CSV table of C-alpha atoms in Angstrom, one decimal:
chain,number,residue,atom,x,y,z
A,1,ALA,CA,0.0,0.1,-0.3
A,2,ARG,CA,1.3,3.0,-1.2
A,3,GLN,CA,0.8,6.2,0.6
A,4,PRO,CA,0.6,9.7,-0.9
A,5,PHE,CA,3.4,12.4,-0.4
A,6,TRP,CA,3.4,16.0,-1.2
A,7,LEU,CA,6.3,16.7,-3.2
A,8,LYS,CA,7.1,20.3,-4.7
A,9,THR,CA,8.5,20.9,-7.9
A,10,GLU,CA,11.1,23.5,-9.4
A,11,LYS,CA,7.4,25.8,-10.5
A,12,GLN,CA,6.7,25.3,-6.4
A,13,CYS,CA,3.5,23.6,-7.5
A,14,VAL,CA,2.6,20.9,-5.6
A,15,VAL,CA,1.8,17.4,-6.7
A,16,PRO,CA,1.2,14.1,-5.2
A,17,CYS,CA,3.5,11.6,-5.3
A,18,PHE,CA,3.6,7.7,-4.8
A,19,LEU,CA,5.8,6.6,-2.3
A,20,GLY,CA,6.8,3.2,-0.7
A,21,SER,CA,7.6,2.6,3.0
A,22,LEU,CA,11.0,2.1,2.2
A,23,ALA,CA,11.2,5.6,0.3
A,24,LEU,CA,10.0,7.1,3.0
A,25,GLN,CA,12.0,5.6,5.6
A,26,HIS,CA,15.1,6.9,3.7
A,27,LEU,CA,13.6,10.3,3.5
A,28,ALA,CA,12.9,10.6,7.1
A,29,ALA,CA,16.7,9.4,7.8
A,30,MET,CA,18.0,12.0,5.6
A,31,ALA,CA,16.1,15.1,7.3
A,32,VAL,CA,17.1,13.5,10.5
A,33,GLN,CA,20.6,13.5,9.6
A,34,PHE,CA,20.4,17.3,7.9
A,35,TYR,CA,18.7,18.5,11.0
A,36,ASP,CA,21.8,16.8,13.2
A,37,ALA,CA,24.1,18.3,10.9
A,38,ASP,CA,22.8,22.1,12.2
A,39,PHE,CA,23.6,21.4,15.6
A,40,LYS,CA,27.0,20.1,14.9
A,41,GLU,CA,28.3,22.9,12.8
A,42,GLY,CA,29.1,25.3,15.8
A,43,LEU,CA,30.0,22.5,18.6
A,44,LYS,CA,33.2,22.0,20.3
A,45,VAL,CA,33.6,19.0,22.0
A,46,LYS,CA,34.4,19.1,25.5
A,47,THR,CA,33.2,16.1,26.6
A,48,VAL,CA,32.6,12.3,26.1
A,49,LYS,CA,28.7,12.8,25.4
A,50,ASP,CA,29.6,15.5,22.5
A,51,VAL,CA,31.1,12.6,20.3
A,52,GLU,CA,29.3,9.6,18.7
A,53,ALA,CA,29.6,6.3,20.5
A,54,ASP,CA,31.6,4.4,18.0
A,55,LYS,CA,34.2,6.8,17.2
A,56,PHE,CA,34.8,7.4,21.1
A,57,ILE,CA,35.0,3.5,21.8
A,58,VAL,CA,37.7,2.4,18.8
A,59,ALA,CA,39.7,5.9,19.8
A,60,PHE,CA,39.8,5.0,23.8
A,61,ALA,CA,40.5,1.4,23.0
A,62,GLN,CA,43.7,2.4,20.9
A,63,HIS,CA,44.6,4.6,24.0
A,64,LEU,CA,44.3,1.5,26.6
A,65,LYS,CA,46.4,-0.9,24.0
A,66,ARG,CA,49.3,2.3,23.3
A,67,GLN,CA,48.9,2.7,27.7
A,68,GLY,CA,49.9,-0.4,28.7
A,69,ARG,CA,48.3,-0.5,32.1
A,70,PHE,CA,45.3,-2.9,31.1
A,71,GLU,CA,46.5,-6.1,31.3
A,72,ILE,CA,45.3,-9.3,29.4
A,73,PRO,CA,44.5,-12.2,31.4
A,74,LYS,CA,45.3,-15.4,30.3
A,75,TRP,CA,41.8,-16.6,29.5
A,76,ALA,CA,40.7,-13.6,27.2
A,77,ASP,CA,41.9,-15.6,24.1
A,78,VAL,CA,39.5,-18.5,25.1
A,79,VAL,CA,36.6,-17.5,27.1
A,80,LYS,CA,33.1,-16.6,25.7
A,81,THR,CA,31.3,-13.4,26.4
A,82,SER,CA,27.7,-15.1,27.1
A,83,ARG,CA,26.4,-18.7,27.9
A,84,SER,CA,24.4,-18.0,24.7
A,85,LYS,CA,27.7,-18.0,22.4
A,86,GLU,CA,28.8,-20.9,20.8
A,87,LEU,CA,32.7,-19.2,19.9
A,88,PRO,CA,35.0,-16.4,21.8
A,89,PRO,CA,35.3,-13.2,20.1
A,90,SER,CA,37.2,-13.4,16.9
A,91,ASP,CA,38.6,-10.1,17.2
A,92,PRO,CA,42.0,-10.6,19.4
A,93,ASP,CA,41.1,-6.6,20.9
A,94,TRP,CA,37.9,-7.6,21.7
A,95,LEU,CA,38.8,-7.1,25.7
A,96,TYR,CA,40.2,-3.5,25.4
A,97,VAL,CA,37.0,-2.9,23.0
A,98,ARG,CA,34.2,-4.1,25.5
A,99,THR,CA,36.6,-2.1,28.0
A,100,ALA,CA,36.3,1.1,26.6
A,101,SER,CA,32.4,0.7,25.9
A,102,MET,CA,31.7,0.3,29.8
A,103,VAL,CA,33.6,3.0,30.6
A,104,ARG,CA,31.7,4.6,28.5
A,105,LYS,CA,28.8,3.7,30.1
A,106,VAL,CA,30.0,4.3,33.5
A,107,TYR,CA,30.9,8.3,32.4
A,108,ILE,CA,27.1,8.6,31.4
A,109,ARG,CA,25.7,6.5,34.1
A,110,ALA,CA,27.2,6.7,37.5
A,111,GLY,CA,25.6,3.3,39.8
A,112,THR,CA,26.0,0.7,37.1
A,113,GLY,CA,27.3,-2.4,38.3
A,114,VAL,CA,28.1,-6.4,37.2
A,115,GLY,CA,24.6,-7.2,37.1
A,116,GLY,CA,22.9,-4.5,35.2
A,117,PHE,CA,26.0,-4.6,32.6
A,118,ARG,CA,25.7,-8.5,31.8
A,119,LYS,CA,22.3,-7.4,31.2
A,120,VAL,CA,23.7,-4.9,29.0
A,121,TYR,CA,26.1,-7.0,27.1
A,122,GLY,CA,23.2,-10.1,26.8
A,123,GLY,CA,21.6,-11.1,24.2
A,124,GLN,CA,18.9,-14.1,22.9
A,125,GLN,CA,19.7,-17.5,23.1
A,126,ARG,CA,18.9,-19.8,20.6
A,127,ARG,CA,17.7,-23.0,22.0
A,128,GLY,CA,17.1,-25.1,18.1
A,129,THR,CA,13.6,-25.3,17.4
A,130,GLN,CA,12.6,-23.6,20.9
A,131,THR,CA,11.7,-19.9,21.0
A,132,LYS,CA,14.5,-17.6,21.6
A,133,HIS,CA,15.6,-16.7,25.4
A,134,PHE,CA,17.6,-14.1,26.8
A,135,CYS,CA,20.3,-14.9,28.7
A,136,LYS,CA,23.0,-12.6,30.9
A,137,SER,CA,26.4,-12.6,29.4
A,138,SER,CA,29.6,-13.4,31.5
A,139,GLY,CA,29.8,-11.9,35.3
A,140,LYS,CA,33.7,-12.6,35.3
A,141,VAL,CA,34.0,-10.6,32.0
A,142,ALA,CA,32.2,-7.4,33.4
A,143,ARG,CA,33.8,-7.9,36.5
A,144,TYR,CA,37.9,-8.1,35.6
A,145,VAL,CA,37.5,-5.0,33.6
A,146,LEU,CA,35.7,-3.1,36.3
A,147,GLN,CA,38.5,-3.9,38.7
A,148,GLN,CA,41.4,-3.2,35.9
A,149,LEU,CA,39.4,0.1,35.6
A,150,GLU,CA,39.3,1.0,39.6
A,151,GLU,CA,43.0,-0.3,39.5
A,152,MET,CA,43.7,2.1,36.6
A,153,GLY,CA,42.1,5.1,38.8
A,154,LEU,CA,39.4,5.7,36.2
A,155,VAL,CA,36.2,4.4,38.3
A,156,GLU,CA,35.5,3.9,41.8
A,157,GLN,CA,32.9,2.1,43.9
A,158,ASP,CA,29.7,3.5,44.4
A,159,GLU,CA,28.5,4.3,48.1
A,160,ASN,CA,24.8,3.4,46.5
A,161,GLY,CA,26.4,0.5,44.5
A,162,GLY,CA,27.9,-0.1,41.4
A,163,ARG,CA,30.7,1.7,40.0
A,164,LYS,CA,31.1,5.5,39.4
A,165,ILE,CA,33.6,7.6,37.4
A,166,THR,CA,36.8,9.2,39.2
A,167,LYS,CA,38.0,13.0,38.3
A,168,GLU,CA,40.7,11.7,37.0
A,169,GLY,CA,38.9,9.3,34.9
A,170,GLN,CA,36.5,12.3,33.5
A,171,ARG,CA,39.8,13.7,33.0
A,172,GLU,CA,41.3,11.0,30.7
A,173,LEU,CA,38.1,10.5,28.9
A,174,ASP,CA,37.7,13.6,28.0
A,175,THR,CA,40.7,14.6,25.9
A,176,VAL,CA,40.4,11.4,24.4
A,177,ALA,CA,36.9,12.5,23.4
A,178,VAL,CA,38.8,15.6,22.3
A,179,GLN,CA,41.5,13.4,20.3
A,180,ALA,CA,38.7,11.5,18.3
A,181,ALA,CA,36.5,14.6,17.2
A,182,GLU,CA,39.7,16.1,16.1
A,183,ALA,CA,40.6,12.7,13.9
A,184,VAL,CA,36.9,12.6,12.7
A,185,GLU,CA,37.3,16.3,11.2
A,186,VAL,CA,40.7,15.2,9.5
A,187,GLU,CA,39.1,12.3,7.8
A,188,GLU,CA,36.1,14.4,6.8
A,189,ASP,CA,38.3,17.2,5.3
């Protein structure tokens, strides 16, 4: 079923145009893209919240790897990240990426603990012919990452439970965010 869509032509006359739902979704996505671009024009990046998540996570994972303060355990290449997974991650740097993602989530929402991260990184468990069922991710991976971040001084225990970002951690994450935004601007030019 095609929906009528009113289209302005070059002569400023309105003509009904019948587009499919896929075309309407594409037009809506383009409108959002241009709307976001207007707000990003004069934006000066100061914090992690000003940078897109995927750009920041890649930049902070590289930062962790270069620093060498984050220890990779022996079991990192054989452990599954969830009960629902069949194989361990294929990326050799998956633990750096997971750590960057987790520290970003702690920055944005303080008080998140191991149980919260198990829910966030969980997924659907395929059970053959039965219906899929939600399954939490590995608690050991989340616990290990948070303990390493505590040793590095980026996060600390929250008195209400979970973890929160430290002042030193906030400063380091904001510095990496500014560098990531600069790298994105260089790529676009």
